[in-house]
């Protein structure tokens, strides 16, 4: 063959091989989709961006991360189902979503189980992780790490809440998680389950008197603009939990798996710091916007929770509840 025509042909063959990953040692990048429900301005997305940046850098571009915040790939239950099926690679569900697949997760949202963020983190990163990770993997999900979401609090349009007596007669929107419903009903309120995208309209139209959520959700979705009473009841703690489809996990090499796990934990720590740092600031901004903030005596609410504990134990399983309660600081 004429050398002049050989060189362009060889170059074309090389480029084709590179494009197909066909040469020895050349690997096509693995792209992982990470979907979650938090707003783009929420700390979850900030943590997700750090996770993306660090994974891509440490793997030399072998693993790429695509982020889909604010329910872009469906409702939270749909996203998690698609992750179990391997359609979406990674998700950040709360324990309330995960307990539909593994009942042990239901115990985390037991009303007033934790008295502080530090206490929750020690349990969830330690004995709880060791307990549930193998069980979750049998359902098709690998538990990478626990991130954050926060203690949940109550807003309403009727009156300030200082004691459980102030809850009586209030109709409050909740997500469909039994633990949250049980906590508010034990405190004296009635509840209605309304999808989050319909919440603002329901509040504006008086379908419900109020709602409950972590501070960051109230602030980033501007719930405070239609609700002028905020009570820091801290009735339930939950967190976003970083999971990856077992099928997607198996596509990664052991080295890539180690990097993904390490950077998941690092992102979770970042989100925890951001949530803790921003909560006090966000409460202050809501107060400045005209919201009446009350700080009820938590002990009065905790004293009413036995019916809620019974309902959670029945749902989660009594043995699961016992195992979880034994993990809590005495």
mmCIF file of C-alpha atoms in Angstrom:
data_model
loop_
_atom_site.group_PDB
_atom_site.id
_atom_site.type_symbol
_atom_site.label_atom_id
_atom_site.label_comp_id
_atom_site.label_asym_id
_atom_site.label_seq_id
_atom_site.Cartn_x
_atom_site.Cartn_y
_atom_site.Cartn_z
ATOM 1 C CA UNK A 1 0.000 0.000 0.000
ATOM 2 C CA UNK A 2 1.163 3.487 -0.767
ATOM 3 C CA UNK A 3 2.526 5.027 2.519
ATOM 4 C CA UNK A 4 0.779 8.292 1.711
ATOM 5 C CA UNK A 5 -2.677 6.626 1.773
ATOM 6 C CA UNK A 6 -1.799 4.308 4.680
ATOM 7 C CA UNK A 7 -1.302 7.012 7.305
ATOM 8 C CA UNK A 8 -4.807 8.615 7.031
ATOM 9 C CA UNK A 9 -6.387 5.165 7.019
ATOM 10 C CA UNK A 10 -4.446 4.155 10.123
ATOM 11 C CA UNK A 11 -5.455 7.359 11.867
ATOM 12 C CA UNK A 12 -9.120 6.733 11.045
ATOM 13 C CA UNK A 13 -8.856 3.190 12.393
ATOM 14 C CA UNK A 14 -7.253 4.468 15.597
ATOM 15 C CA UNK A 15 -9.947 7.103 16.101
ATOM 16 C CA UNK A 16 -12.675 4.523 15.525
ATOM 17 C CA UNK A 17 -11.091 2.164 18.029
ATOM 18 C CA UNK A 18 -10.816 4.927 20.613
ATOM 19 C CA UNK A 19 -14.439 5.936 20.089
ATOM 20 C CA UNK A 20 -15.589 2.360 20.622
ATOM 21 C CA UNK A 21 -13.223 1.667 23.494
ATOM 22 C CA UNK A 22 -11.865 -1.134 21.394
ATOM 23 C CA UNK A 23 -8.166 -0.815 22.163
ATOM 24 C CA UNK A 24 -6.614 -2.597 25.111
ATOM 25 C CA UNK A 25 -6.639 -0.365 28.197
ATOM 26 C CA UNK A 26 -9.196 2.053 26.766
ATOM 27 C CA UNK A 27 -12.451 2.110 28.764
ATOM 28 C CA UNK A 28 -15.625 3.955 27.858
ATOM 29 C CA UNK A 29 -16.801 6.221 30.671
ATOM 30 C CA UNK A 30 -19.573 4.976 32.946
ATOM 31 C CA UNK A 31 -22.293 7.595 33.450
ATOM 32 C CA UNK A 32 -24.392 7.435 36.601
ATOM 33 C CA UNK A 33 -27.629 9.370 36.990
ATOM 34 C CA UNK A 34 -28.301 10.779 40.471
ATOM 35 C CA UNK A 35 -31.901 11.933 40.970
ATOM 36 C CA UNK A 36 -33.379 13.611 44.035
ATOM 37 C CA UNK A 37 -36.338 15.713 45.161
ATOM 38 C CA UNK A 38 -34.643 18.743 46.728
ATOM 39 C CA UNK A 39 -34.646 22.196 45.148
ATOM 40 C CA UNK A 40 -31.606 23.303 43.153
ATOM 41 C CA UNK A 41 -30.849 25.894 45.859
ATOM 42 C CA UNK A 42 -31.002 23.274 48.644
ATOM 43 C CA UNK A 43 -27.837 21.908 50.346
ATOM 44 C CA UNK A 44 -28.594 18.481 48.841
ATOM 45 C CA UNK A 45 -27.792 19.831 45.386
ATOM 46 C CA UNK A 46 -24.630 21.542 46.663
ATOM 47 C CA UNK A 47 -23.526 18.229 48.140
ATOM 48 C CA UNK A 48 -24.450 16.475 44.911
ATOM 49 C CA UNK A 49 -22.290 18.856 42.900
ATOM 50 C CA UNK A 50 -19.321 18.183 45.172
ATOM 51 C CA UNK A 51 -19.918 14.439 44.787
ATOM 52 C CA UNK A 52 -20.003 14.793 40.993
ATOM 53 C CA UNK A 53 -16.850 16.912 40.847
ATOM 54 C CA UNK A 54 -14.786 14.697 43.125
ATOM 55 C CA UNK A 55 -15.860 11.362 41.649
ATOM 56 C CA UNK A 56 -15.129 12.529 38.123
ATOM 57 C CA UNK A 57 -11.745 13.965 39.152
ATOM 58 C CA UNK A 58 -10.619 10.988 41.204
ATOM 59 C CA UNK A 59 -11.622 8.447 38.554
ATOM 60 C CA UNK A 60 -10.004 10.482 35.792
ATOM 61 C CA UNK A 61 -13.323 10.757 33.998
ATOM 62 C CA UNK A 62 -13.954 7.006 34.088
ATOM 63 C CA UNK A 63 -17.133 7.646 36.098
ATOM 64 C CA UNK A 64 -19.349 10.600 35.203
ATOM 65 C CA UNK A 65 -22.256 11.838 37.318
ATOM 66 C CA UNK A 66 -25.429 13.456 35.965
ATOM 67 C CA UNK A 67 -27.550 15.310 38.535
ATOM 68 C CA UNK A 68 -31.343 15.576 38.312
ATOM 69 C CA UNK A 69 -32.711 17.671 41.210
ATOM 70 C CA UNK A 70 -36.247 18.870 41.999
ATOM 71 C CA UNK A 71 -38.028 15.678 40.888
ATOM 72 C CA UNK A 72 -36.956 16.052 37.259
ATOM 73 C CA UNK A 73 -37.112 12.269 36.791
ATOM 74 C CA UNK A 74 -40.414 11.732 38.576
ATOM 75 C CA UNK A 75 -41.959 11.825 42.028
ATOM 76 C CA UNK A 76 -39.830 10.587 44.965
ATOM 77 C CA UNK A 77 -41.522 7.142 45.066
ATOM 78 C CA UNK A 78 -41.140 6.798 41.288
ATOM 79 C CA UNK A 79 -37.473 7.779 41.418
ATOM 80 C CA UNK A 80 -36.743 5.198 44.095
ATOM 81 C CA UNK A 81 -38.642 2.474 42.254
ATOM 82 C CA UNK A 82 -36.675 3.250 39.095
ATOM 83 C CA UNK A 83 -33.459 3.032 41.104
ATOM 84 C CA UNK A 84 -34.421 -0.380 42.474
ATOM 85 C CA UNK A 85 -35.067 -1.441 38.867
ATOM 86 C CA UNK A 86 -31.759 0.050 37.679
ATOM 87 C CA UNK A 87 -33.344 2.619 35.339
ATOM 88 C CA UNK A 88 -31.997 5.448 37.510
ATOM 89 C CA UNK A 89 -28.565 4.684 38.977
ATOM 90 C CA UNK A 90 -28.624 6.655 42.239
ATOM 91 C CA UNK A 91 -31.215 8.323 44.430
ATOM 92 C CA UNK A 92 -31.492 10.294 47.682
ATOM 93 C CA UNK A 93 -34.701 9.027 49.307
ATOM 94 C CA UNK A 94 -35.668 9.561 52.934
ATOM 95 C CA UNK A 95 -36.200 6.676 55.330
ATOM 96 C CA UNK A 96 -39.937 7.138 54.802
ATOM 97 C CA UNK A 97 -39.506 6.099 51.167
ATOM 98 C CA UNK A 98 -37.025 3.311 51.864
ATOM 99 C CA UNK A 99 -39.236 1.652 54.454
ATOM 100 C CA UNK A 100 -41.559 0.574 51.633
ATOM 101 C CA UNK A 101 -38.757 -1.809 50.628
ATOM 102 C CA UNK A 102 -37.153 -2.552 54.005
ATOM 103 C CA UNK A 103 -39.234 -2.007 57.142
ATOM 104 C CA UNK A 104 -36.180 -1.489 59.365
ATOM 105 C CA UNK A 105 -35.865 2.042 57.913
ATOM 106 C CA UNK A 106 -39.257 2.941 59.391
ATOM 107 C CA UNK A 107 -37.763 3.018 62.873
ATOM 108 C CA UNK A 108 -35.561 6.074 62.188
ATOM 109 C CA UNK A 109 -38.623 8.325 61.976
ATOM 110 C CA UNK A 110 -39.983 7.286 65.359
ATOM 111 C CA UNK A 111 -41.208 10.569 66.929
ATOM 112 C CA UNK A 112 -38.618 12.175 69.192
ATOM 113 C CA UNK A 113 -36.197 9.263 68.809
ATOM 114 C CA UNK A 114 -33.241 11.658 68.649
ATOM 115 C CA UNK A 115 -32.559 14.713 70.777
ATOM 116 C CA UNK A 116 -29.869 16.225 68.535
ATOM 117 C CA UNK A 117 -28.258 15.998 65.120
ATOM 118 C CA UNK A 118 -25.072 14.555 66.623
ATOM 119 C CA UNK A 119 -27.052 11.779 68.296
ATOM 120 C CA UNK A 120 -28.810 10.903 65.034
ATOM 121 C CA UNK A 121 -25.553 10.873 63.079
ATOM 122 C CA UNK A 122 -23.795 8.588 65.570
ATOM 123 C CA UNK A 123 -26.586 6.025 65.345
ATOM 124 C CA UNK A 124 -27.153 6.202 61.576
ATOM 125 C CA UNK A 125 -23.469 6.076 60.642
ATOM 126 C CA UNK A 126 -22.698 3.280 63.095
ATOM 127 C CA UNK A 127 -24.950 0.488 64.328
ATOM 128 C CA UNK A 128 -27.897 1.392 62.111
ATOM 129 C CA UNK A 129 -25.788 1.293 58.933
ATOM 130 C CA UNK A 130 -24.311 -2.076 59.880
ATOM 131 C CA UNK A 131 -27.808 -3.404 60.536
ATOM 132 C CA UNK A 132 -29.672 -2.250 57.429
ATOM 133 C CA UNK A 133 -27.065 -2.172 54.639
ATOM 134 C CA UNK A 134 -27.016 -5.973 54.088
ATOM 135 C CA UNK A 135 -30.815 -6.115 54.265
ATOM 136 C CA UNK A 136 -31.216 -3.332 51.723
ATOM 137 C CA UNK A 137 -28.793 -4.947 49.299
ATOM 138 C CA UNK A 138 -31.119 -7.961 49.128
ATOM 139 C CA UNK A 139 -33.756 -5.547 47.778
ATOM 140 C CA UNK A 140 -31.465 -4.353 44.980
ATOM 141 C CA UNK A 141 -29.967 -1.233 46.564
ATOM 142 C CA UNK A 142 -26.501 -0.507 47.945
ATOM 143 C CA UNK A 143 -26.496 1.912 50.886
ATOM 144 C CA UNK A 144 -23.623 4.341 50.331
ATOM 145 C CA UNK A 145 -24.093 6.820 53.181
ATOM 146 C CA UNK A 146 -26.592 8.922 55.094
ATOM 147 C CA UNK A 147 -26.766 12.602 54.136
ATOM 148 C CA UNK A 148 -29.191 15.031 55.829
ATOM 149 C CA UNK A 149 -32.704 16.486 55.708
ATOM 150 C CA UNK A 150 -33.473 17.557 59.226
ATOM 151 C CA UNK A 151 -35.857 17.721 62.128
ATOM 152 C CA UNK A 152 -39.390 18.443 61.003
ATOM 153 C CA UNK A 153 -41.408 21.392 62.311
ATOM 154 C CA UNK A 154 -44.952 22.745 61.952
ATOM 155 C CA UNK A 155 -46.353 25.866 60.296
ATOM 156 C CA UNK A 156 -49.973 27.008 60.237
ATOM 157 C CA UNK A 157 -52.144 29.987 59.372
ATOM 158 C CA UNK A 158 -54.373 29.939 62.473
ATOM 159 C CA UNK A 159 -52.334 30.571 65.631
ATOM 160 C CA UNK A 160 -48.937 30.208 67.319
ATOM 161 C CA UNK A 161 -48.239 26.776 68.807
ATOM 162 C CA UNK A 162 -46.750 26.796 72.298
ATOM 163 C CA UNK A 163 -48.276 23.628 73.791
ATOM 164 C CA UNK A 164 -49.993 20.499 72.462
ATOM 165 C CA UNK A 165 -53.318 22.167 73.276
ATOM 166 C CA UNK A 166 -52.630 24.644 70.466
ATOM 167 C CA UNK A 167 -52.493 21.750 67.986
ATOM 168 C CA UNK A 168 -56.068 20.678 68.625
ATOM 169 C CA UNK A 169 -58.400 21.507 65.758
ATOM 170 C CA UNK A 170 -55.596 22.138 63.259
ATOM 171 C CA UNK A 171 -55.705 20.249 59.964
ATOM 172 C CA UNK A 172 -52.125 19.709 58.809
ATOM 173 C CA UNK A 173 -50.794 18.376 55.544
ATOM 174 C CA UNK A 174 -48.260 15.556 55.787
ATOM 175 C CA UNK A 175 -46.544 13.266 53.313
ATOM 176 C CA UNK A 176 -47.869 9.695 53.411
ATOM 177 C CA UNK A 177 -45.328 8.505 56.007
ATOM 178 C CA UNK A 178 -47.113 6.848 58.922
ATOM 179 C CA UNK A 179 -44.570 8.078 61.468
ATOM 180 C CA UNK A 180 -45.295 11.746 60.737
ATOM 181 C CA UNK A 181 -49.048 11.208 60.657
ATOM 182 C CA UNK A 182 -48.910 9.347 63.978
ATOM 183 C CA UNK A 183 -46.795 12.056 65.634
ATOM 184 C CA UNK A 184 -49.106 14.936 64.699
ATOM 185 C CA UNK A 185 -52.274 13.029 65.504
ATOM 186 C CA UNK A 186 -50.886 12.013 68.893
ATOM 187 C CA UNK A 187 -50.198 15.707 69.532
ATOM 188 C CA UNK A 188 -53.848 16.550 68.795
ATOM 189 C CA UNK A 189 -53.962 17.629 65.149
ATOM 190 C CA UNK A 190 -55.805 16.012 62.252
ATOM 191 C CA UNK A 191 -53.901 15.248 59.085
ATOM 192 C CA UNK A 192 -54.400 15.171 55.329
ATOM 193 C CA UNK A 193 -52.027 13.624 52.819
ATOM 194 C CA UNK A 194 -51.456 15.929 49.868
ATOM 195 C CA UNK A 195 -48.740 15.625 47.218
ATOM 196 C CA UNK A 196 -45.970 18.170 47.712
ATOM 197 C CA UNK A 197 -46.420 19.897 44.323
ATOM 198 C CA UNK A 198 -50.022 20.674 45.380
ATOM 199 C CA UNK A 199 -49.097 21.949 48.859
ATOM 200 C CA UNK A 200 -48.879 25.690 48.235
ATOM 201 C CA UNK A 201 -52.244 25.711 46.464
ATOM 202 C CA UNK A 202 -53.807 23.705 49.304
ATOM 203 C CA UNK A 203 -52.467 26.194 51.858
ATOM 204 C CA UNK A 204 -53.637 29.191 49.836
ATOM 205 C CA UNK A 205 -57.107 27.724 49.358
ATOM 206 C CA UNK A 206 -57.515 26.738 53.013
ATOM 207 C CA UNK A 207 -57.798 23.032 52.224
ATOM 208 C CA UNK A 208 -55.477 22.566 55.211
ATOM 209 C CA UNK A 209 -54.458 24.942 57.986
ATOM 210 C CA UNK A 210 -50.793 24.090 57.889
ATOM 211 C CA UNK A 211 -48.029 21.630 57.126
ATOM 212 C CA UNK A 212 -44.787 20.227 58.496
ATOM 213 C CA UNK A 213 -41.318 19.957 56.978
ATOM 214 C CA UNK A 214 -37.663 20.602 57.757
ATOM 215 C CA UNK A 215 -36.693 24.273 57.969
ATOM 216 C CA UNK A 216 -34.762 24.152 54.700
ATOM 217 C CA UNK A 217 -37.816 22.964 52.761
ATOM 218 C CA UNK A 218 -39.995 25.722 54.225
ATOM 219 C CA UNK A 219 -37.398 28.304 53.307
ATOM 220 C CA UNK A 220 -36.314 27.159 49.840
ATOM 221 C CA UNK A 221 -39.893 26.546 48.684
ATOM 222 C CA UNK A 222 -41.079 29.804 50.337
ATOM 223 C CA UNK A 223 -43.806 28.167 52.409
ATOM 224 C CA UNK A 224 -43.319 30.994 54.911
ATOM 225 C CA UNK A 225 -44.912 33.373 52.414
ATOM 226 C CA UNK A 226 -48.313 31.718 52.968
ATOM 227 C CA UNK A 227 -47.869 30.517 56.584
ATOM 228 C CA UNK A 228 -47.192 33.036 59.346
ATOM 229 C CA UNK A 229 -46.812 30.721 62.364
ATOM 230 C CA UNK A 230 -43.819 28.413 62.740
ATOM 231 C CA UNK A 231 -43.436 26.101 65.747
ATOM 232 C CA UNK A 232 -40.087 24.344 66.228
ATOM 233 C CA UNK A 233 -41.668 21.071 67.329
ATOM 234 C CA UNK A 234 -38.867 18.836 65.974
ATOM 235 C CA UNK A 235 -41.316 15.945 66.089
ATOM 236 C CA UNK A 236 -39.561 13.642 63.588
ATOM 237 C CA UNK A 237 -36.006 13.435 62.290
ATOM 238 C CA UNK A 238 -35.194 12.062 58.873
ATOM 239 C CA UNK A 239 -32.452 12.324 56.326
ATOM 240 C CA UNK A 240 -31.782 11.853 52.666
ATOM 241 C CA UNK A 241 -30.041 8.522 52.158
ATOM 242 C CA UNK A 242 -27.639 7.965 49.266
ATOM 243 C CA UNK A 243 -28.355 4.671 47.536
ATOM 244 C CA UNK A 244 -27.219 3.156 44.257
ATOM 245 C CA UNK A 245 -28.856 0.399 42.248
ATOM 246 C CA UNK A 246 -27.094 -2.908 42.820
ATOM 247 C CA UNK A 247 -27.014 -3.412 39.047
ATOM 248 C CA UNK A 248 -25.257 -0.068 38.566
ATOM 249 C CA UNK A 249 -22.898 -0.776 41.465
ATOM 250 C CA UNK A 250 -21.733 -3.978 39.801
ATOM 251 C CA UNK A 251 -20.741 -2.030 36.684
ATOM 252 C CA UNK A 252 -18.010 -0.266 38.684
ATOM 253 C CA UNK A 253 -14.566 -1.661 39.390
ATOM 254 C CA UNK A 254 -13.577 -2.164 43.061
ATOM 255 C CA UNK A 255 -11.435 0.975 42.855
ATOM 256 C CA UNK A 256 -14.309 3.001 41.410
ATOM 257 C CA UNK A 257 -16.674 1.623 44.057
ATOM 258 C CA UNK A 258 -14.299 2.731 46.811
ATOM 259 C CA UNK A 259 -14.119 6.257 45.362
ATOM 260 C CA UNK A 260 -17.899 6.513 44.979
ATOM 261 C CA UNK A 261 -18.444 5.357 48.565
ATOM 262 C CA UNK A 262 -15.798 7.711 49.976
ATOM 263 C CA UNK A 263 -17.117 10.714 48.064
ATOM 264 C CA UNK A 264 -20.692 9.888 49.038
ATOM 265 C CA UNK A 265 -19.693 10.078 52.702
ATOM 266 C CA UNK A 266 -17.791 13.310 52.096
ATOM 267 C CA UNK A 267 -20.800 14.869 50.352
ATOM 268 C CA UNK A 268 -23.039 13.765 53.203
ATOM 269 C CA UNK A 269 -20.785 15.462 55.733
ATOM 270 C CA UNK A 270 -20.895 18.640 53.661
ATOM 271 C CA UNK A 271 -24.685 18.582 53.544
ATOM 272 C CA UNK A 272 -24.881 18.079 57.292
ATOM 273 C CA UNK A 273 -22.684 21.110 57.886
ATOM 274 C CA UNK A 274 -24.689 23.221 55.448
ATOM 275 C CA UNK A 275 -28.062 22.265 56.932
ATOM 276 C CA UNK A 276 -26.872 22.940 60.485
ATOM 277 C CA UNK A 277 -25.292 26.251 59.515
ATOM 278 C CA UNK A 278 -28.253 27.472 57.512
ATOM 279 C CA UNK A 279 -31.178 26.502 59.757
ATOM 280 C CA UNK A 280 -30.704 29.287 62.316
ATOM 281 C CA UNK A 281 -30.134 31.795 59.523
ATOM 282 C CA UNK A 282 -33.243 30.652 57.642
ATOM 283 C CA UNK A 283 -35.414 30.834 60.766
ATOM 284 C CA UNK A 284 -34.132 34.387 61.293
ATOM 285 C CA UNK A 285 -34.976 35.336 57.713
ATOM 286 C CA UNK A 286 -38.473 33.925 58.081
ATOM 287 C CA UNK A 287 -38.927 35.910 61.295
ATOM 288 C CA UNK A 288 -37.776 39.033 59.465
ATOM 289 C CA UNK A 289 -40.424 38.288 56.819
ATOM 290 C CA UNK A 290 -43.134 38.425 59.481
ATOM 291 C CA UNK A 291 -43.341 34.796 60.642
ATOM 292 C CA UNK A 292 -44.142 34.268 64.331
ATOM 293 C CA UNK A 293 -41.680 31.636 65.589
ATOM 294 C CA UNK A 294 -42.374 29.685 68.771
ATOM 295 C CA UNK A 295 -40.169 27.171 70.583
ATOM 296 C CA UNK A 296 -42.509 24.810 72.458
ATOM 297 C CA UNK A 297 -41.427 22.634 75.365
ATOM 298 C CA UNK A 298 -40.568 19.406 73.539
ATOM 299 C CA UNK A 299 -41.142 17.339 76.692
ATOM 300 C CA UNK A 300 -44.862 18.138 76.617
ATOM 301 C CA UNK A 301 -45.142 16.734 73.099
ATOM 302 C CA UNK A 302 -42.952 13.693 73.782
ATOM 303 C CA UNK A 303 -45.166 12.777 76.731
ATOM 304 C CA UNK A 304 -48.115 12.274 74.346
ATOM 305 C CA UNK A 305 -46.343 10.004 71.875
ATOM 306 C CA UNK A 306 -47.150 6.507 73.187
ATOM 307 C CA UNK A 307 -49.974 5.983 70.644
ATOM 308 C CA UNK A 308 -47.550 7.057 67.903
ATOM 309 C CA UNK A 309 -44.858 4.680 69.163
ATOM 310 C CA UNK A 310 -47.358 1.829 69.085
ATOM 311 C CA UNK A 311 -48.371 2.624 65.507
ATOM 312 C CA UNK A 312 -44.754 2.839 64.324
ATOM 313 C CA UNK A 313 -43.843 -0.421 66.063
ATOM 314 C CA UNK A 314 -46.782 -2.171 64.423
ATOM 315 C CA UNK A 315 -45.744 -0.845 61.008
ATOM 316 C CA UNK A 316 -42.000 -1.390 61.336
ATOM 317 C CA UNK A 317 -42.277 -4.664 63.233
ATOM 318 C CA UNK A 318 -41.809 -5.011 66.969
ATOM 319 C CA UNK A 319 -38.465 -6.793 66.643
ATOM 320 C CA UNK A 320 -37.172 -4.065 64.335
ATOM 321 C CA UNK A 321 -38.319 -1.423 66.788
ATOM 322 C CA UNK A 322 -36.593 -3.167 69.686
ATOM 323 C CA UNK A 323 -33.350 -3.454 67.710
ATOM 324 C CA UNK A 324 -33.468 0.240 66.844
ATOM 325 C CA UNK A 325 -34.330 1.452 70.338
ATOM 326 C CA UNK A 326 -31.418 -0.535 71.721
ATOM 327 C CA UNK A 327 -29.100 1.547 69.507
ATOM 328 C CA UNK A 328 -30.187 4.846 71.046
ATOM 329 C CA UNK A 329 -28.111 6.478 73.788
ATOM 330 C CA UNK A 330 -29.502 5.666 77.200
#
